């Protein structure tokens, strides 16, 4: 995180004797990235954060079967058709993954167990609904359009509201941060950045939950373990530092608009190891009288591109079957662009005075190919790949797909 926060009580100096009202010492805990040489926070617990009494493996829950995108196809997955229910941790339905990132969908209606992802940071995007995010640092009220960035190792849980939540969950194998080019050498958001510190919502004060023998699901590279802690991890009286979870609402992203069409890096919101997250937000269309105001065909030679359509009316995909809640995957090896007739339709709309777009989408570009998980295969629209070729040729394409590779 680029800036310092403090919540609750902390002593005047680091690593000194800090006592509660009964005279007992609080237990200091450093949460530090990259071996003491990057962002960190110090937390003060009422009880030792080290006291565990039980460890159980959750082998089956950790297994995700992945298959290559072969034969190569652009793909459309309808999260609208995926199962509803469960929680934000064990109810995740993996869609796409590689060695750098795993992307899952959850339509959660139940509170999760306590959870710690020790493999990497998570970015959770809530498309609909509301949820309370509770953690050792305190709670964040999250709602539709929020990204919640959860640093690696943060013990937390999700409590969806009465209507549940639909969420896209990005599990990184490292840290998810604002793009380096948005920050000064000391970490302040620069004037050209499309958002800044004022747009980020940190946790409210300590939760101070009581309890003994409290289970926490821990994700490591080996899978999931349920560790039982002797004391409730939410026993923090105060913390300070630069490392903590935070929320950022997509509506607070200030779009950058050009006279001619701007490429996706202007929409970049976060970066992680070998991937980026971009936010496409409502904005004026490109304003030159001769501009083509939707994307040109493009071949991302080094990346797979996943797009999650979350709100509004997505002009470039009209006629493709893509709707709200859909996810498209445009892989390296395939040139993609607007659906047939989309450019003409937008130009006609401009002439009729429609000079803005209300589309909202979350894009993840990965720099290594994405593999497909079973829930994505189950929710796939098999006709999508042929929609650029038109209806007649599309039918021929479907027959080819049914025959499988080799034809
Ligand atoms: Fe694209």
PDB file of N, CA, C and O in Angstrom, residues 29 45 57 80 84 99 104 120 139 167 175 185 191 204 256 263 281 297 305 314-315 327 356 359 396 398 402:
ATOM      1  N   UNK A  29       2.944  -8.505  16.554  1.00  0.00           N
ATOM      2  CA  UNK A  29       3.120  -9.352  15.358  1.00  0.00           C
ATOM      3  C   UNK A  29       3.461  -8.460  14.171  1.00  0.00           C
ATOM      4  O   UNK A  29       2.729  -7.517  13.869  1.00  0.00           O
ATOM      5  N   UNK A  45      -1.769  -8.008  19.546  1.00  0.00           N
ATOM      6  CA  UNK A  45      -2.808  -8.978  19.905  1.00  0.00           C
ATOM      7  C   UNK A  45      -2.950  -9.087  21.426  1.00  0.00           C
ATOM      8  O   UNK A  45      -1.968  -8.953  22.166  1.00  0.00           O
ATOM      9  N   UNK A  57      -5.786 -31.337   6.946  1.00  0.00           N
ATOM     10  CA  UNK A  57      -5.719 -31.071   5.508  1.00  0.00           C
ATOM     11  C   UNK A  57      -7.089 -31.133   4.874  1.00  0.00           C
ATOM     12  O   UNK A  57      -7.928 -31.955   5.247  1.00  0.00           O
ATOM     13  N   UNK A  80     -23.595 -16.349 -15.356  1.00  0.00           N
ATOM     14  CA  UNK A  80     -25.025 -16.336 -15.051  1.00  0.00           C
ATOM     15  C   UNK A  80     -25.555 -17.762 -14.896  1.00  0.00           C
ATOM     16  O   UNK A  80     -26.594 -17.978 -14.259  1.00  0.00           O
ATOM     17  N   UNK A  84     -25.368 -21.211  -7.694  1.00  0.00           N
ATOM     18  CA  UNK A  84     -25.512 -20.139  -6.710  1.00  0.00           C
ATOM     19  C   UNK A  84     -25.510 -20.767  -5.323  1.00  0.00           C
ATOM     20  O   UNK A  84     -26.128 -21.805  -5.108  1.00  0.00           O
ATOM     21  N   UNK A  99       0.168 -20.565 -13.772  1.00  0.00           N
ATOM     22  CA  UNK A  99       1.052 -20.618 -12.609  1.00  0.00           C
ATOM     23  C   UNK A  99       1.121 -19.285 -11.868  1.00  0.00           C
ATOM     24  O   UNK A  99       1.674 -19.216 -10.766  1.00  0.00           O
ATOM     25  N   UNK A 104     -11.575 -17.089 -10.140  1.00  0.00           N
ATOM     26  CA  UNK A 104     -12.749 -17.876  -9.758  1.00  0.00           C
ATOM     27  C   UNK A 104     -13.966 -16.979  -9.679  1.00  0.00           C
ATOM     28  O   UNK A 104     -13.857 -15.749  -9.567  1.00  0.00           O
ATOM     29  N   UNK A 120      -0.541 -15.854  -1.917  1.00  0.00           N
ATOM     30  CA  UNK A 120      -0.443 -14.575  -2.617  1.00  0.00           C
ATOM     31  C   UNK A 120      -1.598 -13.666  -2.253  1.00  0.00           C
ATOM     32  O   UNK A 120      -2.509 -14.055  -1.511  1.00  0.00           O
ATOM     33  N   UNK A 139     -12.765  -4.170   9.787  1.00  0.00           N
ATOM     34  CA  UNK A 139     -13.738  -4.542   8.755  1.00  0.00           C
ATOM     35  C   UNK A 139     -13.860  -3.461   7.691  1.00  0.00           C
ATOM     36  O   UNK A 139     -13.567  -2.282   7.926  1.00  0.00           O
ATOM     37  N   UNK A 167     -19.215 -12.429  -7.199  1.00  0.00           N
ATOM     38  CA  UNK A 167     -17.852 -11.893  -7.110  1.00  0.00           C
ATOM     39  C   UNK A 167     -16.906 -12.643  -8.030  1.00  0.00           C
ATOM     40  O   UNK A 167     -17.056 -13.848  -8.262  1.00  0.00           O
ATOM     41  N   UNK A 175       2.184 -10.251  -5.096  1.00  0.00           N
ATOM     42  CA  UNK A 175       1.462  -9.088  -4.582  1.00  0.00           C
ATOM     43  C   UNK A 175       0.733  -8.324  -5.672  1.00  0.00           C
ATOM     44  O   UNK A 175       1.218  -8.200  -6.802  1.00  0.00           O
ATOM     45  N   UNK A 185       8.404   8.093  -6.431  1.00  0.00           N
ATOM     46  CA  UNK A 185       9.422   7.142  -5.961  1.00  0.00           C
ATOM     47  C   UNK A 185       9.194   6.758  -4.508  1.00  0.00           C
ATOM     48  O   UNK A 185       9.701   5.742  -4.044  1.00  0.00           O
ATOM     49  N   UNK A 191      -0.223  12.924 -10.016  1.00  0.00           N
ATOM     50  CA  UNK A 191      -1.375  13.684 -10.530  1.00  0.00           C
ATOM     51  C   UNK A 191      -2.007  13.031 -11.761  1.00  0.00           C
ATOM     52  O   UNK A 191      -3.191  13.210 -12.015  1.00  0.00           O
ATOM     53  N   UNK A 204     -11.933  -0.272   9.119  1.00  0.00           N
ATOM     54  CA  UNK A 204     -12.301   0.470  10.321  1.00  0.00           C
ATOM     55  C   UNK A 204     -11.574  -0.162  11.510  1.00  0.00           C
ATOM     56  O   UNK A 204     -10.836  -1.125  11.335  1.00  0.00           O
ATOM     57  N   UNK A 256      -9.565   7.901 -18.609  1.00  0.00           N
ATOM     58  CA  UNK A 256      -8.744   8.766 -19.459  1.00  0.00           C
ATOM     59  C   UNK A 256      -9.291   8.636 -20.884  1.00  0.00           C
ATOM     60  O   UNK A 256      -9.387   7.526 -21.418  1.00  0.00           O
ATOM     61  N   UNK A 263      -5.715   2.825 -25.940  1.00  0.00           N
ATOM     62  CA  UNK A 263      -5.567   1.387 -25.691  1.00  0.00           C
ATOM     63  C   UNK A 263      -5.815   1.053 -24.214  1.00  0.00           C
ATOM     64  O   UNK A 263      -5.810   1.935 -23.347  1.00  0.00           O
ATOM     65  N   UNK A 281     -14.719   1.935 -17.646  1.00  0.00           N
ATOM     66  CA  UNK A 281     -15.756   2.661 -16.908  1.00  0.00           C
ATOM     67  C   UNK A 281     -16.545   3.582 -17.849  1.00  0.00           C
ATOM     68  O   UNK A 281     -16.064   3.944 -18.929  1.00  0.00           O
ATOM     69  N   UNK A 297      -9.411  -3.974 -34.116  1.00  0.00           N
ATOM     70  CA  UNK A 297      -8.996  -5.380 -33.983  1.00  0.00           C
ATOM     71  C   UNK A 297      -7.577  -5.404 -33.431  1.00  0.00           C
ATOM     72  O   UNK A 297      -6.726  -4.614 -33.831  1.00  0.00           O
ATOM     73  N   UNK A 305      -6.387 -12.454 -22.718  1.00  0.00           N
ATOM     74  CA  UNK A 305      -7.200 -11.329 -22.229  1.00  0.00           C
ATOM     75  C   UNK A 305      -8.565 -11.845 -21.780  1.00  0.00           C
ATOM     76  O   UNK A 305      -9.318 -12.404 -22.576  1.00  0.00           O
ATOM     77  N   UNK A 314     -22.498  -3.097 -23.540  1.00  0.00           N
ATOM     78  CA  UNK A 314     -21.161  -3.184 -24.124  1.00  0.00           C
ATOM     79  C   UNK A 314     -21.230  -3.206 -25.652  1.00  0.00           C
ATOM     80  O   UNK A 314     -21.473  -4.230 -26.272  1.00  0.00           O
ATOM     81  N   UNK A 315     -20.995  -2.029 -26.251  1.00  0.00           N
ATOM     82  CA  UNK A 315     -21.235  -1.840 -27.683  1.00  0.00           C
ATOM     83  C   UNK A 315     -20.435  -2.795 -28.567  1.00  0.00           C
ATOM     84  O   UNK A 315     -20.951  -3.335 -29.554  1.00  0.00           O
ATOM     85  N   UNK A 327     -18.178 -13.674 -19.162  1.00  0.00           N
ATOM     86  CA  UNK A 327     -16.717 -13.547 -19.209  1.00  0.00           C
ATOM     87  C   UNK A 327     -16.258 -14.012 -20.576  1.00  0.00           C
ATOM     88  O   UNK A 327     -16.661 -15.088 -21.028  1.00  0.00           O
ATOM     89  N   UNK A 356     -21.630   9.130 -25.218  1.00  0.00           N
ATOM     90  CA  UNK A 356     -21.016   8.518 -24.032  1.00  0.00           C
ATOM     91  C   UNK A 356     -21.271   7.015 -24.062  1.00  0.00           C
ATOM     92  O   UNK A 356     -22.147   6.532 -24.772  1.00  0.00           O
ATOM     93  N   UNK A 359     -20.713   1.475 -20.432  1.00  0.00           N
ATOM     94  CA  UNK A 359     -20.185   0.137 -20.197  1.00  0.00           C
ATOM     95  C   UNK A 359     -19.217   0.113 -19.017  1.00  0.00           C
ATOM     96  O   UNK A 359     -18.447   1.053 -18.795  1.00  0.00           O
ATOM     97  N   UNK A 396     -21.220 -23.558 -39.674  1.00  0.00           N
ATOM     98  CA  UNK A 396     -20.159 -24.429 -40.163  1.00  0.00           C
ATOM     99  C   UNK A 396     -19.071 -24.573 -39.091  1.00  0.00           C
ATOM    100  O   UNK A 396     -18.548 -25.641 -38.860  1.00  0.00           O
ATOM    101  N   UNK A 398     -19.439 -24.445 -35.873  1.00  0.00           N
ATOM    102  CA  UNK A 398     -19.882 -25.324 -34.799  1.00  0.00           C
ATOM    103  C   UNK A 398     -19.658 -26.780 -35.163  1.00  0.00           C
ATOM    104  O   UNK A 398     -19.246 -27.588 -34.343  1.00  0.00           O
ATOM    105  N   UNK A 402     -17.405 -29.581 -33.157  1.00  0.00           N
ATOM    106  CA  UNK A 402     -17.889 -30.862 -32.657  1.00  0.00           C
ATOM    107  C   UNK A 402     -16.986 -32.018 -33.052  1.00  0.00           C
ATOM    108  O   UNK A 402     -16.922 -33.029 -32.387  1.00  0.00           O
TER     109      UNK A 402
END
